[in-house]
Coordinates of C-alpha atoms in Angstrom, one line a residue:
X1032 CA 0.0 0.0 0.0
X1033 CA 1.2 3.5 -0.9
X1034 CA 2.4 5.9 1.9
X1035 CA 1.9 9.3 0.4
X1036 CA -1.5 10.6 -0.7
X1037 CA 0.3 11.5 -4.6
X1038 CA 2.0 7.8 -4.2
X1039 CA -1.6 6.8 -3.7
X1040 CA -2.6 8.7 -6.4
X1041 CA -0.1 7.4 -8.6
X1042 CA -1.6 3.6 -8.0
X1043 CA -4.9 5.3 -10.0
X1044 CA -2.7 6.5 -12.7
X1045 CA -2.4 10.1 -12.0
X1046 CA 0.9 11.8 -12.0
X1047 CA 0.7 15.1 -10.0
X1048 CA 2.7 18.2 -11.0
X1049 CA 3.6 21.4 -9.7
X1050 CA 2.4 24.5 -11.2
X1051 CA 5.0 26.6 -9.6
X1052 CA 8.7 27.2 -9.7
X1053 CA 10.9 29.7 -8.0
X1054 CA 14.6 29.8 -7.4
X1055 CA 14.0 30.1 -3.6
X1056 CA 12.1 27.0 -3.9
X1057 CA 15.0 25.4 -5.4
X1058 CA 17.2 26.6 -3.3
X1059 CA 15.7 25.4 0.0
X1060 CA 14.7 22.2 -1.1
X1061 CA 11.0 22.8 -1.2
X1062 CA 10.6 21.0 -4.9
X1063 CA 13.2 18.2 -3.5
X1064 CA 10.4 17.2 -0.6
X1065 CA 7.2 17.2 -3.2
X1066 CA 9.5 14.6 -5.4
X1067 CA 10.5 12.7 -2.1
X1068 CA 6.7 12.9 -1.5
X1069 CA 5.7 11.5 -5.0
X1070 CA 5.5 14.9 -6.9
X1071 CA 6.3 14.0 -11.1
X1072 CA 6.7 17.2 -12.7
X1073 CA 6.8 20.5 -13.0
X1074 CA 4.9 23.2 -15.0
X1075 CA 5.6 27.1 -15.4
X1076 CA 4.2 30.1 -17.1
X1077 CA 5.9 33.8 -17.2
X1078 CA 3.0 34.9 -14.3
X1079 CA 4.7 32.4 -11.7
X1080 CA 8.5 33.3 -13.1
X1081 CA 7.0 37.1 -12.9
X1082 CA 6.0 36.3 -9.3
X1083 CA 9.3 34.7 -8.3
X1084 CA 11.4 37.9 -9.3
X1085 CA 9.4 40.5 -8.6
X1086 CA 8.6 39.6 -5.3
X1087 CA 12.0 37.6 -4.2
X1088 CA 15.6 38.3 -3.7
X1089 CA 17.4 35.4 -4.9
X1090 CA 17.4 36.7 -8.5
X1091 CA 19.4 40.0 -7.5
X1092 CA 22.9 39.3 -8.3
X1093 CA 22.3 37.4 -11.3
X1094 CA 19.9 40.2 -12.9
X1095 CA 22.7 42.8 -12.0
X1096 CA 25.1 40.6 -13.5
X1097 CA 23.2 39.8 -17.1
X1098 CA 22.4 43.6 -16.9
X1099 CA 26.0 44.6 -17.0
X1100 CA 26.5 42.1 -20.0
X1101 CA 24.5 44.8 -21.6
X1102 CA 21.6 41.8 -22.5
X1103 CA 17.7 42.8 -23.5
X1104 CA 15.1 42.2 -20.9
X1105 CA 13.9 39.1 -22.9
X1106 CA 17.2 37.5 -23.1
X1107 CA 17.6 38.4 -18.9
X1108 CA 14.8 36.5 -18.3
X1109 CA 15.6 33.6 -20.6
X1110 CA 18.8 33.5 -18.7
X1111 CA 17.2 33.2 -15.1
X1112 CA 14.8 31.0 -16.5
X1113 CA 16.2 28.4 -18.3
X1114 CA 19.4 28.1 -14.9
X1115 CA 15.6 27.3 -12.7
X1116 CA 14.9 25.2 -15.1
X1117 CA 17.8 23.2 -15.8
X1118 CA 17.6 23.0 -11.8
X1119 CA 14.1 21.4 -11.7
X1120 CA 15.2 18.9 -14.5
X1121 CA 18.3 17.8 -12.8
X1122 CA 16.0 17.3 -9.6
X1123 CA 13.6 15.3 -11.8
X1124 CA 16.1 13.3 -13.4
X1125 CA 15.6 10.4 -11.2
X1126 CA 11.7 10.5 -11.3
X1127 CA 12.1 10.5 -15.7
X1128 CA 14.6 7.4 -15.1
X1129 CA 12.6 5.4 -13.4
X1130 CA 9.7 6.2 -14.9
X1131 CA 11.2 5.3 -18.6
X1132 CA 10.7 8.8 -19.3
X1133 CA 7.4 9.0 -18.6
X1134 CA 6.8 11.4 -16.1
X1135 CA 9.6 14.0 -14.5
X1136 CA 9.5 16.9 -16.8
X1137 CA 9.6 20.1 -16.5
X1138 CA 7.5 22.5 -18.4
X1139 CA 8.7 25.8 -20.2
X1140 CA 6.0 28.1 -22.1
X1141 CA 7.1 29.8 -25.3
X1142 CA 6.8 33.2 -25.6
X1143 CA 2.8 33.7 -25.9
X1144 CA 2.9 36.8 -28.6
X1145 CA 3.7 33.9 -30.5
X1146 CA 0.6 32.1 -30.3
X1147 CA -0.9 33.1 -33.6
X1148 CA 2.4 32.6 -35.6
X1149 CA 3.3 28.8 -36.5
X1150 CA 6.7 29.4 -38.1
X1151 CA 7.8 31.5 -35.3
X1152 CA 6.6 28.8 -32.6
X1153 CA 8.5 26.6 -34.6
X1154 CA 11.6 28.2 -34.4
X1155 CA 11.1 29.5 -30.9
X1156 CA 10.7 25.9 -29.6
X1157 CA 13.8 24.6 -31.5
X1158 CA 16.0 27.6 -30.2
X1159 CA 14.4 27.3 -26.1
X1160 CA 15.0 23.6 -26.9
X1161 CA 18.8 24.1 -27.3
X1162 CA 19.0 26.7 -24.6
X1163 CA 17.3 24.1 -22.1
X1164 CA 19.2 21.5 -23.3
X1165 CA 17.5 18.4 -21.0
X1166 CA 15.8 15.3 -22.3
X1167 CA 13.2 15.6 -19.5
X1168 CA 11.5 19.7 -21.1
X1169 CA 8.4 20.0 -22.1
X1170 CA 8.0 23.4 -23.8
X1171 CA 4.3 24.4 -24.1
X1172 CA 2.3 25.5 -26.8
X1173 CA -0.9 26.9 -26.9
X1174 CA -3.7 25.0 -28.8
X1175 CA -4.8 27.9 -31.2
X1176 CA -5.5 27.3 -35.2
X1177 CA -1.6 28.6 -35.4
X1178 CA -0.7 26.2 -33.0
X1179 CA -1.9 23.3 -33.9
X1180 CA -0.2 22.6 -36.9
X1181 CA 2.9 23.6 -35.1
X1182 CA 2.5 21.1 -32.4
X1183 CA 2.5 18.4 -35.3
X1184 CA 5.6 19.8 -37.2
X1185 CA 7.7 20.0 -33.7
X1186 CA 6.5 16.0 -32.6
X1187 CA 7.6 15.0 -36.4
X1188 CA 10.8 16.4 -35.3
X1189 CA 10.7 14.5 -31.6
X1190 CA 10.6 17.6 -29.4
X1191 CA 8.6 17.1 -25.9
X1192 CA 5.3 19.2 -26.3
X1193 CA 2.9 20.5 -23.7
X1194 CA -0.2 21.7 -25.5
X1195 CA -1.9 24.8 -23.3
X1196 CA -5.4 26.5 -22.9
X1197 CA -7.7 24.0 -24.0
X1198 CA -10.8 24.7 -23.4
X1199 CA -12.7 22.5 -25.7
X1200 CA -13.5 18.9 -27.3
X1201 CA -13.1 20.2 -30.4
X1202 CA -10.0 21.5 -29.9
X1203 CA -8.8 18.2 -28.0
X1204 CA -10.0 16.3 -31.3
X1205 CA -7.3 19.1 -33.1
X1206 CA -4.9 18.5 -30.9
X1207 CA -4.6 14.4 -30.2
X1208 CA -4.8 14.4 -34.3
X1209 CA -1.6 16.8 -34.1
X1210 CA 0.2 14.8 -31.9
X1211 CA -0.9 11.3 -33.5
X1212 CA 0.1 12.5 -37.3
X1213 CA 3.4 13.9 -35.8
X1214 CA 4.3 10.4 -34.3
X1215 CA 3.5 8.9 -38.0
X1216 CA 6.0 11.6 -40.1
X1217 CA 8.4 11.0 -37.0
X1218 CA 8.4 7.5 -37.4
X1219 CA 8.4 7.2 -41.3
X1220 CA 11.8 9.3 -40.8
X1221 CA 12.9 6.5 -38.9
X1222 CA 12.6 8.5 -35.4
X1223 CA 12.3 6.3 -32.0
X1224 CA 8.9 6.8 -30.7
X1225 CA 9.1 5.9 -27.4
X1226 CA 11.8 9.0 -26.8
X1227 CA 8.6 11.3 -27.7
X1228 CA 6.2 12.7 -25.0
X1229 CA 3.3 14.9 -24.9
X1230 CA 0.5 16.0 -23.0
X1231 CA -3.2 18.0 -23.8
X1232 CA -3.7 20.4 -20.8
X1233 CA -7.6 21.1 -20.4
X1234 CA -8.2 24.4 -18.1
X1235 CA -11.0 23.1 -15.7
X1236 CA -11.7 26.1 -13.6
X1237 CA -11.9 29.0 -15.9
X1238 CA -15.0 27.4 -18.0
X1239 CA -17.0 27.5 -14.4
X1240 CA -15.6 30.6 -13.6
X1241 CA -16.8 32.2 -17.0
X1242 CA -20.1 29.6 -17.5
X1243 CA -21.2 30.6 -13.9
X1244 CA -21.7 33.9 -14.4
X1245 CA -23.9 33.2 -17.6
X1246 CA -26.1 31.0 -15.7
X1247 CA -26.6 33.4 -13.0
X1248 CA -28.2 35.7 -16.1
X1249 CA -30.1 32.9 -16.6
X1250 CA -33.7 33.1 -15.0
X1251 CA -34.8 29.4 -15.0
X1252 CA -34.7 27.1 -11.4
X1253 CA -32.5 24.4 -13.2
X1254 CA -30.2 27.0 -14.0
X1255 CA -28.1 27.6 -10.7
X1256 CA -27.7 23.5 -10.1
X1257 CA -25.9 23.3 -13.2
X1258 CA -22.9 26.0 -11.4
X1259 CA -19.6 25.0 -10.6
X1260 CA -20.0 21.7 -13.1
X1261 CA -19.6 22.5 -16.2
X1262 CA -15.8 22.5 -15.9
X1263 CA -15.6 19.0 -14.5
X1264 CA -18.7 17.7 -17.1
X1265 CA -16.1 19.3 -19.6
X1266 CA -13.3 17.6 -18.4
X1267 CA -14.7 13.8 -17.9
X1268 CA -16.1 14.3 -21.4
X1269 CA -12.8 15.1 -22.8
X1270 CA -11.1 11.9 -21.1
X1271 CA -13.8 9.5 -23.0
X1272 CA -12.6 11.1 -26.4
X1273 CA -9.2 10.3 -25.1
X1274 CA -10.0 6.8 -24.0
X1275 CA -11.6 6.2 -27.9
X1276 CA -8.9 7.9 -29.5
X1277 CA -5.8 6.3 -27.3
X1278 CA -7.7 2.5 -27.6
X1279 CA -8.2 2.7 -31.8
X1280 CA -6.3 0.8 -34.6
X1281 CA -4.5 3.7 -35.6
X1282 CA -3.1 4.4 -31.8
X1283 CA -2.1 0.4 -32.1
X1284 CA -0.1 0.4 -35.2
X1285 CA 2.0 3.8 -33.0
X1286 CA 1.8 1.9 -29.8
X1287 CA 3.6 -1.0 -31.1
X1288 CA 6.7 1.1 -32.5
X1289 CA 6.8 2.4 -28.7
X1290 CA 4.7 5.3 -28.8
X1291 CA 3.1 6.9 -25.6
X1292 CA 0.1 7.9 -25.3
X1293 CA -0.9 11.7 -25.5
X1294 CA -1.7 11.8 -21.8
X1295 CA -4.6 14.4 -20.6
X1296 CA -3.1 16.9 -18.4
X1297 CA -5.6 18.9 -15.9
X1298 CA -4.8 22.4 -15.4
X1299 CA -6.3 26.0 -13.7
X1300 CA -7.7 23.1 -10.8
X1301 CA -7.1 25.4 -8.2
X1302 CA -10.6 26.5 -7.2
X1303 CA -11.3 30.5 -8.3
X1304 CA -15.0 30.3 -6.0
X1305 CA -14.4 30.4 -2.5
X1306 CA -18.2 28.6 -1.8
X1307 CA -17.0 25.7 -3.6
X1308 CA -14.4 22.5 -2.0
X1309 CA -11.1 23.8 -2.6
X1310 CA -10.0 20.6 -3.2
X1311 CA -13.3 20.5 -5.9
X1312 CA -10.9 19.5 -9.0
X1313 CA -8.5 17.6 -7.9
X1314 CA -11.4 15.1 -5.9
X1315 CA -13.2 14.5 -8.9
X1316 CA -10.2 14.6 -12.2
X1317 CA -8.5 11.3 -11.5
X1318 CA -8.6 8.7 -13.7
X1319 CA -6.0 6.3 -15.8
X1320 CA -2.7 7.9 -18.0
X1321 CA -4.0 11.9 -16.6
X1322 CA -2.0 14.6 -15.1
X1323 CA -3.1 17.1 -12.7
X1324 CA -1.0 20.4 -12.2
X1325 CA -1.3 21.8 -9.4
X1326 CA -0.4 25.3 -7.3
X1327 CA 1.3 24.8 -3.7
X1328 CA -2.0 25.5 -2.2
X1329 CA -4.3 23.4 -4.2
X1330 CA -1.6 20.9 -3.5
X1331 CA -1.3 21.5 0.2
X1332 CA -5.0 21.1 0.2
X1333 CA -5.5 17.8 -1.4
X1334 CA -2.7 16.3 0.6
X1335 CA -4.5 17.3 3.7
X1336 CA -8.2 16.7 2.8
X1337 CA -8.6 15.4 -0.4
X1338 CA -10.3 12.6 -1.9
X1339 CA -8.5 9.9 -3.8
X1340 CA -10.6 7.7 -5.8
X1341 CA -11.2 6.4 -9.5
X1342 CA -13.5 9.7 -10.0
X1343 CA -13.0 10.5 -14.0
X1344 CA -14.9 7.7 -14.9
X1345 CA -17.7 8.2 -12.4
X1346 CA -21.0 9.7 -13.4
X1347 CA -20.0 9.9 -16.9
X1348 CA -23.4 10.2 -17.6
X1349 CA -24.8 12.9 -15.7
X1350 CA -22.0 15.0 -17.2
X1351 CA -23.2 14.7 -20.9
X1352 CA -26.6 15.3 -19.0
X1353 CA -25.5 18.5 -17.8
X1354 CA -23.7 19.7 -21.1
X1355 CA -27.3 19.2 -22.6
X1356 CA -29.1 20.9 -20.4
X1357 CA -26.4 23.4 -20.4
X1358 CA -26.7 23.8 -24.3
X1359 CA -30.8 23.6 -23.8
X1360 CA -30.9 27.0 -21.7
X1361 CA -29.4 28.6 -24.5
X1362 CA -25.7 28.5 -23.4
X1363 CA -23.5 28.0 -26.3
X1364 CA -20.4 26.2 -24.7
X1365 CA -18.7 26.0 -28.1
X1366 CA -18.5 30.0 -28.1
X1367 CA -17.9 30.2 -24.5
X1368 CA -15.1 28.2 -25.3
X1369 CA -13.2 30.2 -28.1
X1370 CA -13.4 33.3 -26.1
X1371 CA -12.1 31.5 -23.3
X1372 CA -8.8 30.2 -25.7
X1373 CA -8.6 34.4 -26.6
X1374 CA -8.7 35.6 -23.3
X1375 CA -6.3 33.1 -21.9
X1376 CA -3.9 33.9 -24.8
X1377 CA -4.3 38.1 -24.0
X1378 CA -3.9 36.9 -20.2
X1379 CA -0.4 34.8 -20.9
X1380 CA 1.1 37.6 -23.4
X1381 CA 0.1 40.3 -20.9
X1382 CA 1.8 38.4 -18.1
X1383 CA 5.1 38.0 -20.3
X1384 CA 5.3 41.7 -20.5
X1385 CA 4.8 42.6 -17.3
X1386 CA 7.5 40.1 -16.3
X1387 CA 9.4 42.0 -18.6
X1388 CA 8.3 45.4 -17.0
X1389 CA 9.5 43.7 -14.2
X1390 CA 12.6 42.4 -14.9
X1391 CA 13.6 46.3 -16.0
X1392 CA 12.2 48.2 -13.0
X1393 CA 14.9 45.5 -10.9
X1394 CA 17.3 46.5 -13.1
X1395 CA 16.6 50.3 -12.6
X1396 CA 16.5 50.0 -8.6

């Protein structure tokens, strides 16, 4: 029997990671303990490196430094990011080793003003790859028409792919298509499969947070039972198309050349209404070959109280039911959706500059 609540986890299938990363977290051993605890990986996004230099003083003498090399704010923070995460790696190491290279990475989001430009993703992923220069990176990309098609040129070349701000089935038809006609041009060039991972982050939280509000508008009794469940209905919904599309003859022919699957990786679980669990997410998103991400508090919170059971696959029905009735109360879900990829895109490419505001107001002081 597992010790560890993320060990006992793990026994379902889940692989939790940390949606955090700070150099004073590195420093003090504080991502060290989550591994020794059963922690897998690691993701990141310029609002938590924003958050970590801003607000600490661990980066000091290495932003004076790259300042006095004369570098551009971009390239200073490239520098202080890419040293935390070569750190987290080389912590990870041993969990991406014993795991085959399954689990243990570490995840790195290109820069978002890039979201709407597949060539420059592209090339922005090949050149962060270098920089990074560890097996276990995953660099994320964000699942918009631009890149989509760049997610399947970048597995065709073998590179370790995160794919952000999913909102939607249809986009997490777009995207397991992207990753499973990458794996055939990567294999018909002779490439070894199984050295090739990738996972389809679905945002939980902000469909509820956004879908609430409409049904609050909504003046109809059925209307406020369907709040705060939308998000998980979305999400169980999403892991049956992955279950069909990971279990069909296609997925075979790649699975026998060593392919791994495209796991589902839950993200934005921490829980944005303070009248729901705040362990709401993370209770009811486990289930077989999925990921949850997850901030030190949501964390801290499901190791204290959470839930662990088989619940992805529970009461598969009543979500579909409550997609319909969604849909029957005049709730478009597939619009609510697309302006919830746009705002999420603004909301990552505003973030990256104000890191960079940041990053030049330390330099200043």
């Amino acid at each position: 029997m597992s010790n560890t609540t993320l060990e006992q986890l793990h026994d379902y299938g889940q692989s939790v990671w940390l949606d955090f990363i700070s150099r004073g977290f590195l420093d003090q051993g504080g991502l060290q303990d989550y591994v020794d605890q059963g922690l897998r990986g690691v993701t990141s996004n310029p609002s938590i490196f924003e958050k970590a230099i801003s607000e600490g003083e661990e980066y000091d003498e290495d932003l004076a430094a790259l300042a006095a090399e004369g570098l551009s704010t971009q390239s200073i923070y490239e520098n202080l990011a890419v040293e935390d995460i070569q750190r987290a790696c080389e912590i990870l190491e041993p969990v991406y080793e014993q795991s085959g290279g399954a689990d243990g990475f570490v995840s790195l989001e290109a820069n978002p003003h890039l979201a709407h430009n597949t060539a420059g993703t592209i090339l922005e992923i090949q050149r962060l790859w270098e920089m990074v220069d560890r097996d276990n990176l995953m660099i994320k990309v964000p699942a918009t028409p631009e890149g989509i098609p760049a997610v399947e040129v970048l597995t065709a070349q073998g590179y370790n792919i995160n794919i952000t701000l999913m909102f939607s089935l249809a986009q997490y038809e777009q995207v397991a298509e992207a990753y499973l006609a990458g794996l055939e041009q990567f294999a018909a060039r002779g490439g070894d499969l199984s050295s090739v991972a990738s996972v389809a982050s679905f945002f939980v939280s902000r469909i509820d947070v956004k879908v609430d509000r409409m049904l609050e508008a909504v003046r109809d009794p059925g209307a406020e039972e369907l709040q705060g469940r939308i998000g998980i209905a979305s999400a169980k919904m999403a892991y049956q198309r992955f279950l069909k599309k990971f279990s069909s003859v296609r997925w075979n022919r790649l699975a026998d050349q060593g392919a791994r699957v495209q796991r589902v990786l839950y993200g934005s679980t921490s829980t944005k209404n303070p009248a729901y669990s705040d362990t709401l997410y993370p209770d009811n998103l486990i289930g077989e070959e999925t990921i949850n991400t997850l901030p030190p508090e949501t964390l801290e919170a499901f190791l204290d109280h959470g839930t662990v059971s088989a619940s992805l696959t529970e009461d598969v029905g009543q979500a579909e039911m409550d997609l319909s009735r969604l849909a029957a109360l005049g709730i478009d879900l597939h619009h609510v959706t697309l302006e919830l990829l746009d705002e999420g895109v603004i909301k990552f490419a505003n973030a990256y500059d104000e890191l960079m505001r940041s990053i030049a107001g330390e330099i200043e002081d």
